[in-house]
Amino acid sequence: MTISEILDVIAVSLLFTGIWAQIGTYVMSKVHVIIVQSLLLSAYAIYLGITTSSLDLVILGILTALLRGFLTAYILYRKLPERGNMFRELSKGIPSITILSVILLVISLAIYHEVFFPYTGSNIGGIGFAMMIQGMLLVASRKNKIAQFSGYIEEENAIILLSLGIISLPLIVEISVLLDVLALVIVSAVLISETLETENLPEMIG
Amino acid sequence: MIFSIEYYVYFILSIPVFTSSSYFFRNFKQLSIAGTIITAVNSIIVLLIPNGIYGPFFINSLNRYLIFTVSFVYMFSSIFASGYHRKLGESKNLKLHYSLINLFTFTMLFTLVIDNFGLMWIGLEATTASSALLLIVERERNQLEAAWRYVILVSSGLAIALISVLLIFDVYGHLTITSITNSGIDNPLLAIAGVTALIGFGTKIGIFPMHTWLPDAHSQAPSEISAMFSGILLPVAVYCLYEFYSVTSVGPVQGIYLVFIFASLIFVALVMPSQTQTKRMFAYSTMENMSIALLGLITGGLGYLGAILILLSHAFGKSGAFYSSGNILEIYGTRNISMIRGMKKRMPYTSSTLILSSLAVTGAPPFATFIGEFLIIYQLISMGRITAVIILIITLFIISLSVMYKVSTMIFDGNEIVDKSEPALSQVLVTITAVVMSLGITFFYLGGMIA
């Protein structure tokens, strides 16, 4: 396999994790998605960094694995109640959302191909774009905070992949670290909340 | 000379960073407030600095005024908080609250002065990280829910804005704002960057339909934080969006921005009459004010000056409105408008500040918001956008009428029961000062100090 093919395989695997995140109501599977997706992105960045002799990308890969793949996932795991493997979210219509996510995946890839590709010439960017839409769908369609959070992490990962695919930003490591710090703030917000489900409180309607 | 101004900007940025260490001191309130006063005084000096690039920073005709409003509202909010949260004593929660207010202000000032689109994005993203925990100082259930919605929605939105940074870098090969603004490249990729910036930063500004976090966060946050969110954070986000717009306004971008701005105005006009809570009502009013300010900025000419006047007067007027709402919440124990009656006799000072600040944010004369709106309408007419003017006038009329009717009922109805009661003196004084400053912007303008 060539370098490009290896990177393509990792990127397509990332796309599948985007669909995996939409499936099912077990909250633990969302934590698993965060781990697998972050580690895949980490592998992508490290491999790209080694082949292009870019220390920034290697650092980015290591930080992604440590902060997102392990630390964030560990904090979320600790947040789950006893017998966390069996804990399910209360969101409704998950099967319909899963079908919708597949339709959106196709549409987002088509939009990228028509709008972005003529200027960027990068297929990897298309996967990042599609993952981003999947992340947004997860945030918008779920009521469980861990599911929403996994959507946010997916968006983060998508942005990094989009950047790696189109053009490597000079501030990519700093941006990634900042996003991770923000992610941890979000996690701490989850940690101190009484419930894992978002609520429609009377004072917040209208 | 240039080096000295660069170091001066570093100095201003370092003040809130230094005072954020107040967490470790017993006199954390006094230390923080002293820092805010030093920052505010220095922001006046920034108004006198000529436009230009100073190392990694730049000062232009817009950010200098925003530095001024950020610094002063920061000072007012810190003083207000000392009275408003007195029941928290010297708890760790309050210490953390003060430290985060300082860090939050640093991130806003950094966002305003930095001459790089990537770092500007990072600065704005950092405002979310530093302000999220400010909402939950009292650890109430509603605050936790509002904080969650704020963080998850705004950070998701800002992630989209990063695409804009990426595309600008792809087109120009660097991210220096001052160099890019003058280059005038016409690339279709920039139109996509303009739209993603609108969606991303628009989420932070509260542009319809990405606004859903805004009324929740503003209504549930402590009043001094609501004032900072509405009076300065959102204008900082408007400034960011405008800087992005300046380099991406190719093809249909201006038209798309106008559609979203007018959709926001129409939405606010539709929901405002049915509002039942004070702070939520002012939160929707902020959506309107920010939409009009953005409208003025992107139309340019006299509209640009109008936008500056609105941003200046609104910062203090809306702060006054949220401080007044906090004072009402403290005395009445509710945000529900229908349960607040007889304010005129019960809270005479707060009644005055509430009605004056309401007039300021609804664009009534003699406040500078009125002049600002007038200039924007004039600019739209000179551009031949009569339909836009008609929509603008109708929505402004509905929104103003709704706000003033609700404020009037709180103040003038049910004054039979006389039981005078006002919150801490510091809260009342800060509220009055904020409203007076909002009014003072008119005189600064008429005196030729804002041009």
XYZ file of C-alpha atoms in Angstrom:
657
model
C 0.000 0.000 0.000
C 1.189 3.493 -0.788
C 1.235 6.288 1.787
C -1.784 7.861 0.159
C -3.729 4.581 0.271
C -2.982 4.049 3.954
C -4.218 7.568 4.728
C -7.344 6.939 2.634
C -8.102 3.733 4.560
C -7.816 5.564 7.886
C -9.990 8.425 6.619
C -12.721 6.073 5.373
C -12.622 4.259 8.718
C -13.207 7.628 10.363
C -16.251 8.101 8.162
C -17.667 4.769 9.341
C -17.206 5.792 12.974
C -19.368 8.803 12.132
C -22.229 6.467 11.201
C -21.467 4.214 14.179
C -22.025 7.204 16.477
C -25.585 7.530 15.182
C -26.559 3.927 15.780
C -28.140 2.643 18.970
C -29.167 4.105 22.296
C -26.475 2.611 24.537
C -24.495 5.541 25.903
C -21.364 3.446 26.374
C -21.131 2.985 22.617
C -20.798 6.779 22.283
C -17.774 6.702 24.570
C -16.338 3.878 22.441
C -16.872 5.985 19.318
C -14.921 8.865 20.880
C -12.011 6.542 21.709
C -11.864 4.797 18.324
C -12.390 7.953 16.298
C -9.789 9.951 18.207
C -7.224 7.166 17.977
C -7.811 6.809 14.231
C -7.380 10.556 13.762
C -4.269 10.400 15.907
C -2.858 7.617 13.714
C -3.657 9.678 10.615
C -1.878 12.777 11.935
C 1.169 10.876 13.226
C 1.568 8.888 10.013
C 1.172 12.022 7.894
C 3.604 13.834 10.179
C 6.235 11.119 9.855
C 5.928 10.861 6.076
C 6.078 14.649 5.617
C 8.656 15.194 8.388
C 6.277 17.538 10.217
C 6.845 17.589 13.972
C 3.669 19.678 14.461
C 1.492 16.897 13.071
C 3.180 14.255 15.232
C 2.562 16.392 18.323
C -1.008 16.932 17.182
C -1.499 13.164 16.847
C -0.074 12.465 20.288
C -2.186 15.209 21.905
C -5.326 13.948 20.175
C -4.727 10.420 21.464
C -3.923 11.529 25.013
C -6.504 14.249 25.558
C -9.427 12.976 23.526
C -8.797 9.282 23.134
C -7.944 8.615 26.773
C -8.538 11.503 29.187
C -11.904 12.749 27.905
C -13.189 9.220 27.361
C -12.064 8.223 30.859
C -13.885 11.182 32.467
C -17.042 10.319 30.548
C -16.749 6.674 31.539
C -16.545 7.697 35.195
C -19.664 9.800 34.751
C -21.796 6.844 33.665
C -23.954 5.311 36.394
C -23.387 1.804 37.756
C -23.706 -0.920 35.127
C -22.849 1.756 32.569
C -22.764 -0.835 29.788
C -26.542 -1.129 30.046
C -27.260 2.606 30.366
C -29.434 3.875 27.519
C -30.380 7.361 26.429
C -34.029 8.479 26.390
C -33.896 10.068 22.929
C -36.703 8.974 20.621
C -36.696 8.084 16.942
C -33.121 6.765 16.834
C -33.782 4.367 13.892
C -35.173 7.248 11.813
C -32.210 9.441 12.764
C -29.812 6.679 11.713
C -31.446 6.477 8.268
C -31.401 10.258 8.063
C -27.702 10.258 8.927
C -26.923 7.960 5.992
C -28.932 10.184 3.640
C -27.137 13.248 5.021
C -23.811 11.518 4.540
C -24.472 11.067 0.837
C -25.804 14.618 0.476
C -22.854 16.167 2.331
C -20.349 14.251 0.199
C -22.181 15.409 -2.923
C -22.213 19.037 -1.706
C -18.508 18.876 -0.958
C -17.820 17.403 -4.396
C -19.795 20.147 -6.140
C -18.885 23.169 -4.011
C -15.491 22.601 -2.389
C -13.693 19.991 -4.478
C -13.228 22.127 -7.620
C -11.158 24.551 -5.501
C -9.512 22.297 -2.939
C -8.903 19.110 -4.954
C -8.902 17.049 -1.748
C -11.070 13.971 -1.192
C -10.026 13.697 2.454
C -11.561 17.125 3.037
C -14.876 15.654 1.864
C -14.739 13.006 4.580
C -14.018 15.707 7.151
C -16.976 17.728 5.880
C -19.314 14.727 6.002
C -18.147 13.855 9.532
C -18.822 17.406 10.607
C -22.426 17.207 9.400
C -22.778 13.884 11.256
C -21.473 15.514 14.426
C -23.936 18.381 14.090
C -26.777 15.917 13.581
C -25.774 14.097 16.748
C -25.756 17.330 18.755
C -29.096 18.463 17.341
C -31.022 15.193 17.463
C -30.122 13.757 20.877
C -31.261 14.668 24.371
C -28.570 12.757 26.237
C -25.635 14.985 27.103
C -22.968 12.319 26.522
C -24.430 11.630 23.066
C -24.398 15.370 22.349
C -20.863 15.597 23.633
C -19.742 12.760 21.360
C -21.247 14.798 18.506
C -19.132 17.758 19.538
C -15.974 15.605 19.668
C -16.859 14.264 16.225
C -17.089 17.844 14.960
C -13.672 18.598 16.464
C -12.164 15.549 14.814
C -13.834 16.452 11.543
C -12.361 19.950 11.583
C -8.887 18.568 12.167
C -9.323 16.063 9.321
C -10.710 18.781 7.069
C -7.690 20.904 7.805
C -5.260 18.030 7.230
C -7.017 17.207 3.971
C -7.261 20.682 2.459
C -4.344 22.661 3.831
C -2.477 22.350 7.098
C -3.103 25.456 9.172
C -0.047 26.856 10.924
C -1.975 27.046 14.205
C -3.446 23.585 14.029
C -1.801 22.258 17.201
C -2.813 25.303 19.240
C -6.354 25.136 17.906
C -6.614 21.457 18.646
C -5.374 21.914 22.209
C -7.794 24.769 22.762
C -10.670 22.650 21.513
C -9.629 19.948 23.926
C -9.576 22.377 26.821
C -13.036 23.493 25.833
C -14.111 19.881 25.593
C -12.950 19.311 29.136
C -14.924 22.359 30.280
C -17.975 20.794 28.677
C -17.259 17.504 30.378
C -16.941 19.245 33.718
C -20.303 20.873 33.035
C -21.694 17.383 32.544
C -19.986 16.216 35.699
C -21.632 18.771 37.918
C -25.096 18.502 36.400
C -27.725 16.448 38.156
C -29.055 14.709 35.114
C -27.592 13.393 31.884
C -30.679 14.283 29.870
C -31.309 17.842 28.622
C -34.452 19.333 30.120
C -37.189 21.692 28.964
C -37.415 23.798 32.099
C -40.418 26.164 32.348
C -38.262 29.294 32.597
C -36.451 28.397 29.378
C -39.425 28.141 27.065
C -40.501 30.874 24.654
C 6.973 54.985 19.099
C 5.510 51.884 17.463
C 7.320 49.606 19.880
C 6.013 51.527 22.843
C 2.403 51.200 21.687
C 2.908 47.476 21.120
C 4.153 47.091 24.685
C 1.305 49.270 25.868
C -1.194 46.853 24.311
C 0.667 43.987 26.001
C 0.345 45.908 29.264
C -3.416 46.342 28.871
C -3.848 42.655 28.070
C -1.751 41.649 31.056
C -3.931 43.476 33.614
C -6.895 41.059 33.586
C -4.477 38.123 33.365
C -2.728 39.357 36.481
C -5.964 40.018 38.374
C -7.263 36.558 37.481
C -4.831 35.352 40.139
C -7.112 37.055 42.687
C -8.450 33.568 43.448
C -5.446 33.052 45.682
C -5.893 36.253 47.673
C -8.200 37.069 50.528
C -9.033 40.506 49.128
C -9.964 39.027 45.771
C -12.841 41.459 45.153
C -10.775 44.569 45.822
C -7.889 43.254 43.708
C -10.184 42.452 40.798
C -11.995 45.772 40.964
C -8.688 47.674 41.116
C -7.618 45.820 37.963
C -10.862 46.707 36.211
C -10.404 50.407 37.026
C -6.842 50.392 35.645
C -8.074 48.641 32.486
C -10.921 51.130 32.055
C -8.622 54.148 32.420
C -6.209 52.684 29.878
C -9.039 51.985 27.433
C -9.631 55.745 27.295
C -5.993 56.227 26.265
C -6.471 53.566 23.544
C -9.101 55.863 21.994
C -6.290 58.342 21.328
C -3.912 55.861 19.667
C -3.751 56.322 15.882
C -5.006 53.524 13.632
C -2.201 51.157 12.740
C -0.361 47.890 13.163
C 1.592 47.454 16.373
C 3.526 44.197 16.314
C 0.996 41.347 16.387
C -1.811 43.771 17.215
C -3.756 46.417 15.368
C -6.019 49.284 16.262
C -8.715 50.414 13.849
C -11.784 52.643 13.828
C -13.991 49.904 15.265
C -11.985 47.879 17.763
C -10.836 50.958 19.726
C -14.455 51.679 20.706
C -15.090 48.067 21.592
C -11.991 47.990 23.811
C -13.525 50.993 25.578
C -16.919 49.322 26.103
C -15.383 45.962 27.099
C -13.215 47.651 29.729
C -15.989 49.744 31.224
C -18.657 47.043 31.308
C -16.004 44.761 32.841
C -15.498 47.350 35.579
C -19.228 47.868 36.148
C -19.918 44.142 36.271
C -17.136 43.470 38.756
C -18.454 46.167 41.089
C -22.055 45.014 40.598
C -21.082 41.420 41.414
C -19.622 42.457 44.767
C -23.095 43.475 45.910
C -25.186 41.017 43.919
C -23.356 37.927 45.202
C -22.830 39.118 48.765
C -24.749 36.084 50.070
C -21.936 33.907 48.706
C -19.545 35.635 51.120
C -15.948 34.773 50.334
C -16.659 31.301 49.021
C -14.429 29.535 46.519
C -17.275 29.761 44.024
C -17.174 33.543 44.130
C -13.369 33.632 43.999
C -13.471 31.448 40.909
C -16.218 33.655 39.509
C -14.050 36.767 39.813
C -11.005 35.029 38.371
C -13.006 33.838 35.388
C -14.490 37.308 34.815
C -10.913 38.588 34.499
C -9.871 35.791 32.143
C -13.056 36.235 30.154
C -12.226 39.922 29.684
C -8.673 39.089 28.639
C -9.973 36.747 25.919
C -12.290 39.472 24.611
C -9.565 42.133 24.555
C -7.182 39.689 22.880
C -9.799 38.889 20.219
C -10.252 42.582 19.520
C -6.619 43.595 19.051
C -5.008 40.548 17.448
C -4.059 40.953 13.796
C -4.558 37.335 12.745
C -7.738 35.525 11.725
C -6.635 32.218 13.275
C -5.756 33.784 16.616
C -8.927 35.864 16.481
C -10.919 32.637 16.125
C -8.981 31.099 19.004
C -9.667 34.192 21.116
C -13.397 34.006 20.482
C -13.452 30.272 21.155
C -11.597 30.971 24.395
C -14.346 33.397 25.430
C -16.704 30.418 25.422
C -14.332 28.288 27.494
C -13.732 31.045 30.032
C -17.345 32.175 30.316
C -19.150 28.829 30.473
C -18.556 28.410 34.189
C -19.556 32.026 34.879
C -23.151 31.007 34.319
C -23.208 28.523 37.141
C -21.836 30.452 40.095
C -24.940 29.647 42.151
C -25.145 26.042 40.859
C -28.871 26.239 40.151
C -30.522 23.621 37.937
C -31.612 26.186 35.355
C -28.115 27.665 35.197
C -26.559 24.249 34.604
C -28.941 23.539 31.761
C -28.364 26.994 30.235
C -24.583 26.595 30.521
C -24.747 23.234 28.804
C -26.790 24.611 25.912
C -24.483 27.620 25.623
C -21.292 25.599 25.443
C -22.493 22.818 23.186
C -24.264 25.074 20.663
C -21.745 27.915 20.518
C -18.713 25.651 20.314
C -20.386 23.589 17.600
C -21.092 26.790 15.715
C -17.581 28.140 16.108
C -16.187 24.866 14.791
C -17.946 25.731 11.526
C -16.346 29.169 11.594
C -12.966 27.462 11.578
C -13.728 26.326 8.014
C -13.747 30.005 7.132
C -10.258 30.442 8.628
C -9.123 27.393 6.692
C -10.461 28.683 3.375
C -9.027 32.175 3.880
C -5.636 30.585 4.542
C -6.056 28.432 1.444
C -6.712 31.522 -0.714
C -4.219 34.003 0.766
C -1.522 31.733 2.187
C -1.465 33.657 5.478
C -3.912 34.959 8.051
C -2.747 38.497 8.810
C -5.913 40.578 8.866
C -4.445 43.943 7.852
C -2.608 42.483 4.831
C -5.592 40.445 3.647
C -8.083 43.310 4.014
C -6.145 45.411 1.494
C -5.418 42.669 -1.057
C -8.823 42.573 -2.806
C -8.666 39.036 -4.254
C -11.903 37.782 -5.836
C -12.004 34.010 -5.357
C -15.261 31.958 -5.236
C -13.834 30.038 -2.277
C -14.080 33.269 -0.292
C -17.854 33.301 -0.750
C -18.011 29.895 0.981
C -15.737 31.270 3.699
C -18.123 34.197 4.122
C -21.129 31.929 4.546
C -19.395 29.561 6.988
C -18.273 32.609 8.995
C -21.878 33.802 9.104
C -23.122 30.417 10.354
C -20.254 30.019 12.819
C -19.969 33.488 14.312
C -23.692 33.997 13.770
C -24.279 31.275 16.356
C -22.331 33.297 18.898
C -24.053 36.550 17.901
C -27.513 34.999 18.022
C -28.462 35.265 14.374
C -31.682 33.371 13.584
C -31.965 30.327 13.457
C -28.709 29.628 15.365
C -29.780 31.791 18.307
C -31.411 29.182 20.574
C -28.740 29.281 23.305
C -28.931 33.068 23.666
C -32.217 33.643 25.548
C -31.498 30.682 27.829
C -27.982 31.751 28.771
C -28.817 35.442 29.133
C -31.890 34.815 31.235
C -30.303 32.298 33.607
C -26.859 33.843 34.051
C -26.177 36.140 37.011
C -27.094 39.688 35.963
C -23.531 41.021 35.718
C -22.684 38.137 33.385
C -25.836 38.731 31.318
C -24.642 42.337 30.986
C -21.187 41.212 29.848
C -22.622 38.678 27.413
C -25.056 41.103 25.889
C -23.158 44.365 26.173
C -19.672 43.271 25.146
C -19.280 39.596 24.240
C -21.793 39.647 21.409
C -20.401 42.909 19.981
C -16.952 41.283 20.004
C -18.437 38.414 17.989
C -20.066 40.973 15.645
C -16.653 42.576 15.203
C -15.093 39.197 14.327
C -17.823 38.444 11.822
C -17.383 41.880 10.270
C -13.617 41.379 9.885
C -14.270 38.041 8.177
C -16.984 39.613 6.045
C -14.580 42.375 4.964
C -12.317 39.861 3.226
C -14.976 37.415 2.022
C -17.692 39.703 0.672
C -17.618 38.450 -2.900
C -20.555 37.387 -5.074
C -23.816 36.851 -3.215
C -22.350 37.075 0.297
C -23.833 40.460 1.196
C -27.281 39.317 0.064
C -27.042 36.158 2.199
C -26.027 38.221 5.230
C -28.974 40.562 4.685
C -31.415 37.638 4.486
C -30.214 36.255 7.830
C -30.196 39.700 9.474
C -33.762 40.464 8.436
C -34.905 36.957 9.353
C -33.520 37.633 12.851
C -35.322 40.966 13.083
C -38.629 39.476 11.947
C -38.223 36.572 14.367
C -37.606 38.906 17.309
C -40.591 41.046 16.307
C -42.752 37.907 16.335
C -41.623 36.548 19.713
C -41.148 39.785 21.652
C -44.852 40.508 22.349
C -45.250 37.100 24.023
C -42.263 37.353 26.363
C -43.102 36.801 30.015
C -39.702 37.236 31.703
C -37.591 40.363 32.099
C -34.151 39.012 31.245
C -35.431 36.840 28.429
C -37.112 39.903 26.924
C -33.825 41.831 27.013
C -31.991 38.817 25.567
C -34.234 38.897 22.509
C -33.703 42.658 22.386
C -29.971 41.928 22.135
C -30.635 39.759 19.088
C -32.314 42.759 17.505
C -29.544 45.203 18.461
C -26.779 42.935 17.188
C -28.627 42.320 13.919
C -28.969 46.061 13.337
C -25.324 46.710 14.237
C -24.225 44.006 11.800
C -26.546 45.517 9.189
C -24.882 48.900 9.648
C -21.385 47.461 9.414
C -21.978 45.541 6.212
C -23.833 48.368 4.483
C -20.911 50.719 5.216
C -20.855 54.497 4.809
C -23.055 56.246 7.356
C -24.358 52.817 8.333
C -20.890 51.992 9.672
C -20.947 55.050 11.913
C -24.486 54.156 12.945
C -23.315 50.683 13.932
C -20.527 52.122 16.090
C -23.011 54.389 17.858
C -25.365 51.476 18.459
C -22.575 49.232 19.785
C -21.352 51.980 22.125
C -24.721 53.057 23.480
C -26.107 49.525 23.575
C -23.168 48.240 25.642
C -24.036 50.560 28.517
C -27.790 50.655 27.942
C -28.157 46.875 27.887
C -25.835 46.522 30.861
C -28.103 48.948 32.694
C -31.139 46.901 31.653
C -29.621 43.646 32.932
C -28.354 45.234 36.155
C -31.856 46.641 36.696
C -33.326 43.188 36.011
C -30.912 41.722 38.569
C -31.979 44.304 41.132
C -35.632 43.476 40.440
C -34.922 39.754 40.787
C -33.267 40.396 44.121
C -36.176 42.401 45.527
C -39.156 40.630 43.917
C -37.621 37.168 43.727
C -38.968 36.568 40.230
C -38.231 37.252 36.581
C -41.909 36.927 35.681
C -43.155 40.254 34.324
C -46.763 39.641 35.366
C -45.693 39.240 39.001
C -43.648 42.449 39.103
C -45.858 45.437 39.886
C -45.597 48.728 41.742
C -41.940 49.355 40.979
C -42.340 53.107 40.830
C -42.870 53.380 44.569
C -41.119 50.241 45.708
C -37.891 50.678 43.716
C -37.771 54.326 42.548
C -34.112 54.312 41.447
C -34.337 50.972 39.671
C -37.576 52.109 38.008
C -35.719 55.065 36.529
C -32.763 53.000 35.352
C -35.051 50.326 33.924
C -37.120 52.715 31.868
C -34.098 54.720 30.676
C -32.120 51.613 29.743
C -35.180 50.231 27.961
C -35.424 53.440 25.969
C -31.721 53.129 25.149
C -31.932 49.570 23.850
C -35.105 50.162 21.881
C -33.549 53.069 20.012
C -35.499 55.973 21.459
C -34.252 59.570 21.318
C -32.082 61.099 22.729
C -30.006 57.907 23.025
C -27.270 57.269 20.463
C -29.010 54.041 19.433
C -31.680 56.245 17.870
C -29.083 58.220 15.914
C -27.388 54.963 14.916
C -30.606 53.425 13.619
C -31.432 56.645 11.802
C -28.028 56.639 10.061
C -28.427 52.982 9.038
C -31.887 53.650 7.621
C -30.496 56.691 5.765
C -27.719 54.532 4.326
C -30.217 51.862 3.206
C -32.356 54.507 1.509
C -29.315 55.932 -0.292
C -28.544 52.390 -1.501
C -32.104 52.079 -2.832
C -33.088 49.234 -0.493
C -36.570 50.541 0.300
C -38.045 47.113 1.123
C -35.332 46.608 3.709
C -36.136 49.998 5.239
C -39.861 49.155 5.485
C -39.163 45.799 7.157
C -36.678 47.423 9.509
C -39.055 50.176 10.597
C -41.994 47.802 11.144
C -39.930 45.310 13.188
C -38.316 48.081 15.247
C -41.737 49.551 15.976
C -43.163 46.206 17.163
C -40.123 45.392 19.293
C -39.961 48.847 20.908
C -43.657 48.891 21.644
C -43.533 45.421 23.211
C -40.574 46.207 25.446
C -41.865 49.585 26.587
C -45.359 48.236 27.272
C -43.999 45.453 29.491
C -41.599 47.797 31.287
C -44.399 50.341 31.824
C -46.701 47.765 33.399
C -43.975 46.736 35.844
C -43.288 50.313 36.853
C -46.623 52.097 36.755
C -49.179 49.375 37.604
C -50.012 48.368 41.171
C -48.396 51.257 43.005
C -51.005 51.206 45.770
C -48.810 49.098 48.013
C -45.883 51.214 49.185
C -42.954 49.269 50.573
C -39.767 50.966 49.450
C -36.859 48.628 48.968
C -33.670 48.837 46.904
C -30.700 46.475 46.604
C -27.142 47.302 47.739
C -25.983 50.866 47.053
C -23.124 49.670 44.825
C -25.625 47.897 42.568
C -27.848 50.964 42.271
C -24.915 53.295 41.602
C -23.409 51.021 38.954
C -26.768 50.725 37.228
C -27.277 54.495 37.206
C -23.731 55.090 35.916
C -24.190 52.584 33.088
C -27.403 54.274 31.964
C -25.848 57.743 32.194
C -22.899 56.568 30.069
C -25.324 55.194 27.494
C -26.908 58.626 27.320
C -23.489 60.281 27.325
C -22.558 58.608 24.023
C -25.006 60.974 22.298
C -23.126 63.976 23.618
C -19.755 62.463 22.713
C -21.075 62.058 19.163
C -22.545 65.548 18.992
C -19.282 66.895 20.373
C -17.419 65.337 17.448
C -15.555 62.779 19.573
C -16.954 59.820 17.636
C -16.382 60.023 13.903
